[in-house]
Amino acid sequence: MAITGIVMMAYADNFHADSIIGVAFAVGSASTSALYKVLFKMFLGSANFGEAAHFVSTLGFFNLVFISFTPVILYFTKVEHWSSFAALPWGCLCGMAGLWLAFNILVNVGVVLTYPILISIGTVLSVPGNAAVDLLKQEVIFNVVRLAATIIICIGFLLMLLPEEWDEITLRFINSLKEKKSEEHVEDITDPSVHLRSRSRANGTVSIPLA
């Protein structure tokens, strides 16, 4: 559902050659992020504060070593062109890096210190929050398609809040409702018979069932 929302976001901006490449990168990023979270849960499980801090530090070191040279390779292969450093928006770049660092720290450490559901709800709220910022600051036209895409992405996040055995819990709940309705139906049937039997005994007549 999140990937569907991403594609709908790109559809709202009209598909172009660059937008299709951006959607492909966004889908790949979402897929690898999901794989990373699943593997983190599989191998580390419920990590404590020290383990989470050590893991995030190691991950940042590996990113610095193995990813930082990628822009240099793109520059020397003439894929990208660097303008003068004075022309770069350093304020936006540093702000984005600081917010990204704060996000990773809060997500990885917040799960240990607080409850995972709080972190999940905060992640869900980031989607409409970013949409509100785009609407106010970037003057993005928030049409019906963009609104539907935001709702679909939020629903995809909310589905992750379901417990692991949500299907069995739902079936047990439905079965309990059916049993309760059947018991009420049986009580409704037996109540008139009891009432008639009490009236017949009061009148002095007793009905004997035949074999």
Tab-separated table of C-alpha atoms in Angstrom:
chain	number	residue	atom	x	y	z
A	1	MET	CA	0.000	0.000	0.000
A	2	ALA	CA	2.917	2.354	0.660
A	3	ILE	CA	4.325	1.685	-2.819
A	4	THR	CA	0.879	2.347	-4.293
A	5	GLY	CA	0.773	5.673	-2.446
A	6	ILE	CA	4.223	6.606	-3.793
A	7	VAL	CA	3.126	5.883	-7.368
A	8	MET	CA	-0.057	7.920	-6.845
A	9	MET	CA	2.036	10.817	-5.528
A	10	ALA	CA	4.073	10.727	-8.739
A	11	TYR	CA	0.863	10.479	-10.784
A	12	ALA	CA	-0.421	13.626	-9.085
A	13	ASP	CA	2.651	15.482	-10.384
A	14	ASN	CA	2.244	13.959	-13.874
A	15	PHE	CA	4.648	11.274	-15.021
A	16	HIS	CA	7.856	12.380	-16.684
A	17	ALA	CA	11.131	10.625	-17.386
A	18	ASP	CA	12.700	12.070	-14.236
A	19	SER	CA	9.652	11.297	-12.085
A	20	ILE	CA	9.657	7.638	-13.156
A	21	ILE	CA	13.310	7.366	-12.126
A	22	GLY	CA	12.454	9.039	-8.823
A	23	VAL	CA	9.571	6.627	-8.209
A	24	ALA	CA	11.878	3.690	-8.950
A	25	PHE	CA	14.430	4.981	-6.439
A	26	ALA	CA	11.684	5.621	-3.851
A	27	VAL	CA	10.270	2.113	-4.268
A	28	GLY	CA	13.761	0.613	-4.016
A	29	SER	CA	14.471	2.686	-0.910
A	30	ALA	CA	11.215	1.587	0.729
A	31	SER	CA	11.898	-2.062	-0.118
A	32	THR	CA	15.454	-2.037	1.219
A	33	SER	CA	14.319	-0.163	4.323
A	34	ALA	CA	11.684	-2.817	4.976
A	35	LEU	CA	14.299	-5.547	4.469
A	36	TYR	CA	16.646	-3.756	6.871
A	37	LYS	CA	13.974	-3.532	9.572
A	38	VAL	CA	13.014	-7.193	9.189
A	39	LEU	CA	16.639	-8.334	9.384
A	40	PHE	CA	17.248	-6.063	12.384
A	41	LYS	CA	14.306	-7.656	14.192
A	42	MET	CA	15.367	-11.155	13.118
A	43	PHE	CA	18.989	-10.988	14.262
A	44	LEU	CA	18.881	-8.510	17.158
A	45	GLY	CA	15.313	-8.908	18.356
A	46	SER	CA	14.539	-6.704	21.355
A	47	ALA	CA	17.879	-4.918	21.689
A	48	ASN	CA	18.742	-2.893	24.777
A	49	PHE	CA	20.007	0.686	24.776
A	50	GLY	CA	23.705	-0.204	24.431
A	51	GLU	CA	23.142	-2.663	21.601
A	52	ALA	CA	20.968	-0.187	19.690
A	53	ALA	CA	23.546	2.617	20.099
A	54	HIS	CA	26.388	0.311	19.032
A	55	PHE	CA	24.459	-0.878	15.986
A	56	VAL	CA	23.567	2.652	14.835
A	57	SER	CA	27.187	3.796	15.289
A	58	THR	CA	28.495	0.824	13.293
A	59	LEU	CA	25.922	1.431	10.570
A	60	GLY	CA	26.952	5.086	10.315
A	61	PHE	CA	30.633	4.114	10.072
A	62	PHE	CA	29.949	1.659	7.243
A	63	ASN	CA	27.878	4.280	5.418
A	64	LEU	CA	30.746	6.744	5.731
A	65	VAL	CA	33.282	4.248	4.409
A	66	PHE	CA	31.321	2.544	1.625
A	67	ILE	CA	28.893	5.245	0.432
A	68	SER	CA	30.728	8.556	0.819
A	69	PHE	CA	32.882	7.886	-2.259
A	70	THR	CA	29.801	7.482	-4.499
A	71	PRO	CA	29.429	11.254	-5.219
A	72	VAL	CA	33.149	11.426	-6.031
A	73	ILE	CA	32.799	8.594	-8.571
A	74	LEU	CA	29.762	10.304	-10.140
A	75	TYR	CA	31.739	13.544	-10.406
A	76	PHE	CA	34.785	12.055	-12.094
A	77	THR	CA	32.644	9.979	-14.466
A	78	LYS	CA	30.890	13.217	-15.565
A	79	VAL	CA	27.511	11.902	-14.434
A	80	GLU	CA	27.060	14.811	-12.037
A	81	HIS	CA	28.458	18.324	-12.123
A	82	TRP	CA	29.360	20.201	-8.966
A	83	SER	CA	28.806	23.919	-8.889
A	84	SER	CA	30.764	26.219	-6.614
A	85	PHE	CA	30.504	25.342	-2.942
A	86	ALA	CA	29.235	28.835	-2.173
A	87	ALA	CA	26.198	28.231	-4.401
A	88	LEU	CA	25.150	25.058	-2.544
A	89	PRO	CA	22.220	25.400	-0.106
A	90	TRP	CA	24.262	24.473	2.947
A	91	GLY	CA	21.504	25.501	5.336
A	92	CYS	CA	18.984	23.091	3.800
A	93	LEU	CA	21.559	20.304	3.489
A	94	CYS	CA	22.743	20.600	7.095
A	95	GLY	CA	19.182	20.906	8.344
A	96	MET	CA	18.140	17.788	6.435
A	97	ALA	CA	21.163	15.876	7.734
A	98	GLY	CA	20.426	16.945	11.321
A	99	LEU	CA	16.765	15.993	11.071
A	100	TRP	CA	17.670	12.646	9.481
A	101	LEU	CA	20.145	11.958	12.290
A	102	ALA	CA	17.529	12.873	14.913
A	103	PHE	CA	14.974	10.635	13.186
A	104	ASN	CA	17.280	7.603	13.196
A	105	ILE	CA	18.275	8.133	16.815
A	106	LEU	CA	14.675	8.564	17.956
A	107	VAL	CA	13.474	5.512	16.007
A	108	ASN	CA	16.233	3.107	17.046
A	109	VAL	CA	16.717	4.299	20.616
A	110	GLY	CA	13.099	5.308	21.232
A	111	VAL	CA	11.924	1.744	20.713
A	112	VAL	CA	14.191	0.670	23.578
A	113	LEU	CA	13.363	3.509	25.973
A	114	THR	CA	9.635	3.837	25.243
A	115	TYR	CA	6.981	1.687	23.590
A	116	PRO	CA	7.237	0.587	19.926
A	117	ILE	CA	3.662	1.705	19.285
A	118	LEU	CA	4.612	5.317	20.100
A	119	ILE	CA	7.403	5.229	17.514
A	120	SER	CA	5.040	3.709	14.949
A	121	ILE	CA	2.418	6.384	15.565
A	122	GLY	CA	5.093	9.076	15.250
A	123	THR	CA	6.194	7.604	11.935
A	124	VAL	CA	2.582	7.615	10.728
A	125	LEU	CA	2.158	11.264	11.710
A	126	SER	CA	5.255	12.205	9.700
A	127	VAL	CA	3.397	11.479	6.452
A	128	PRO	CA	0.586	14.057	6.874
A	129	GLY	CA	3.119	16.367	8.560
A	130	ASN	CA	5.314	16.411	5.462
A	131	ALA	CA	2.224	16.920	3.317
A	132	ALA	CA	1.216	19.913	5.439
A	133	VAL	CA	4.715	21.421	5.092
A	134	ASP	CA	4.584	20.962	1.316
A	135	LEU	CA	1.177	22.610	1.252
A	136	LEU	CA	2.227	25.619	3.336
A	137	LYS	CA	5.848	26.205	2.312
A	138	GLN	CA	6.197	24.768	-1.183
A	139	GLU	CA	2.673	25.725	-2.336
A	140	VAL	CA	2.022	22.214	-3.622
A	141	ILE	CA	-1.472	21.681	-5.023
A	142	PHE	CA	-3.061	19.092	-2.734
A	143	ASN	CA	-5.602	17.467	-5.047
A	144	VAL	CA	-7.767	14.402	-4.511
A	145	VAL	CA	-5.126	11.991	-5.856
A	146	ARG	CA	-2.464	13.330	-3.467
A	147	LEU	CA	-4.909	13.155	-0.556
A	148	ALA	CA	-5.823	9.547	-1.421
A	149	ALA	CA	-2.128	8.664	-1.703
A	150	THR	CA	-1.448	10.130	1.752
A	151	ILE	CA	-4.359	8.164	3.254
A	152	ILE	CA	-3.187	4.914	1.615
A	153	ILE	CA	0.364	5.387	2.928
A	154	CYS	CA	-0.987	6.061	6.449
A	155	ILE	CA	-3.158	2.927	6.274
A	156	GLY	CA	-0.099	0.926	5.227
A	157	PHE	CA	1.737	2.195	8.310
A	158	LEU	CA	-1.237	1.469	10.565
A	159	LEU	CA	-1.396	-2.125	9.326
A	160	MET	CA	2.047	-2.658	10.847
A	161	LEU	CA	0.574	-1.844	14.271
A	162	LEU	CA	-1.574	-4.963	14.160
A	163	PRO	CA	-0.426	-7.752	16.495
A	164	GLU	CA	1.318	-10.771	15.014
A	165	GLU	CA	-1.698	-13.047	15.611
A	166	TRP	CA	-4.297	-10.524	14.460
A	167	ASP	CA	-6.018	-13.057	12.181
A	168	GLU	CA	-6.524	-15.588	14.996
A	169	ILE	CA	-7.691	-12.843	17.367
A	170	THR	CA	-10.207	-11.639	14.769
A	171	LEU	CA	-11.533	-15.171	14.203
A	172	ARG	CA	-11.896	-15.751	17.953
A	173	PHE	CA	-13.751	-12.460	18.303
A	174	ILE	CA	-16.128	-13.336	15.443
A	175	ASN	CA	-16.747	-16.804	16.897
A	176	SER	CA	-17.466	-15.338	20.330
A	177	LEU	CA	-20.017	-12.968	18.761
A	178	LYS	CA	-21.676	-15.872	16.948
A	179	GLU	CA	-21.821	-17.939	20.144
A	180	LYS	CA	-23.296	-15.012	22.044
A	181	LYS	CA	-25.974	-14.491	19.398
A	182	SER	CA	-26.821	-18.207	19.372
A	183	GLU	CA	-27.151	-18.226	23.168
A	184	GLU	CA	-29.441	-15.206	23.051
A	185	HIS	CA	-31.517	-16.898	20.353
A	186	VAL	CA	-31.868	-20.060	22.472
A	187	GLU	CA	-32.899	-17.990	25.479
A	188	ASP	CA	-35.519	-16.192	23.396
A	189	ILE	CA	-36.942	-19.575	22.319
A	190	THR	CA	-36.994	-21.100	25.824
A	191	ASP	CA	-38.528	-18.066	27.543
A	192	PRO	CA	-42.032	-18.442	25.942
A	193	SER	CA	-42.119	-22.192	26.697
A	194	VAL	CA	-41.271	-21.563	30.354
A	195	HIS	CA	-43.929	-18.877	30.525
A	196	LEU	CA	-46.609	-21.166	29.036
A	197	ARG	CA	-45.620	-24.038	31.371
A	198	SER	CA	-45.948	-21.796	34.417
A	199	ARG	CA	-49.429	-20.650	33.308
A	200	SER	CA	-50.593	-24.234	32.733
A	201	ARG	CA	-49.439	-25.262	36.200
A	202	ALA	CA	-51.222	-22.283	37.700
A	203	ASN	CA	-54.470	-23.356	36.020
A	204	GLY	CA	-54.091	-26.896	37.348
A	205	THR	CA	-53.555	-28.546	34.007
A	206	VAL	CA	-50.407	-30.442	33.174
A	207	SER	CA	-49.578	-31.562	29.652
A	208	ILE	CA	-48.019	-35.007	29.351
A	209	PRO	CA	-45.823	-35.412	26.247
A	210	LEU	CA	-46.533	-38.478	24.155
A	211	ALA	CA	-43.764	-40.902	23.219
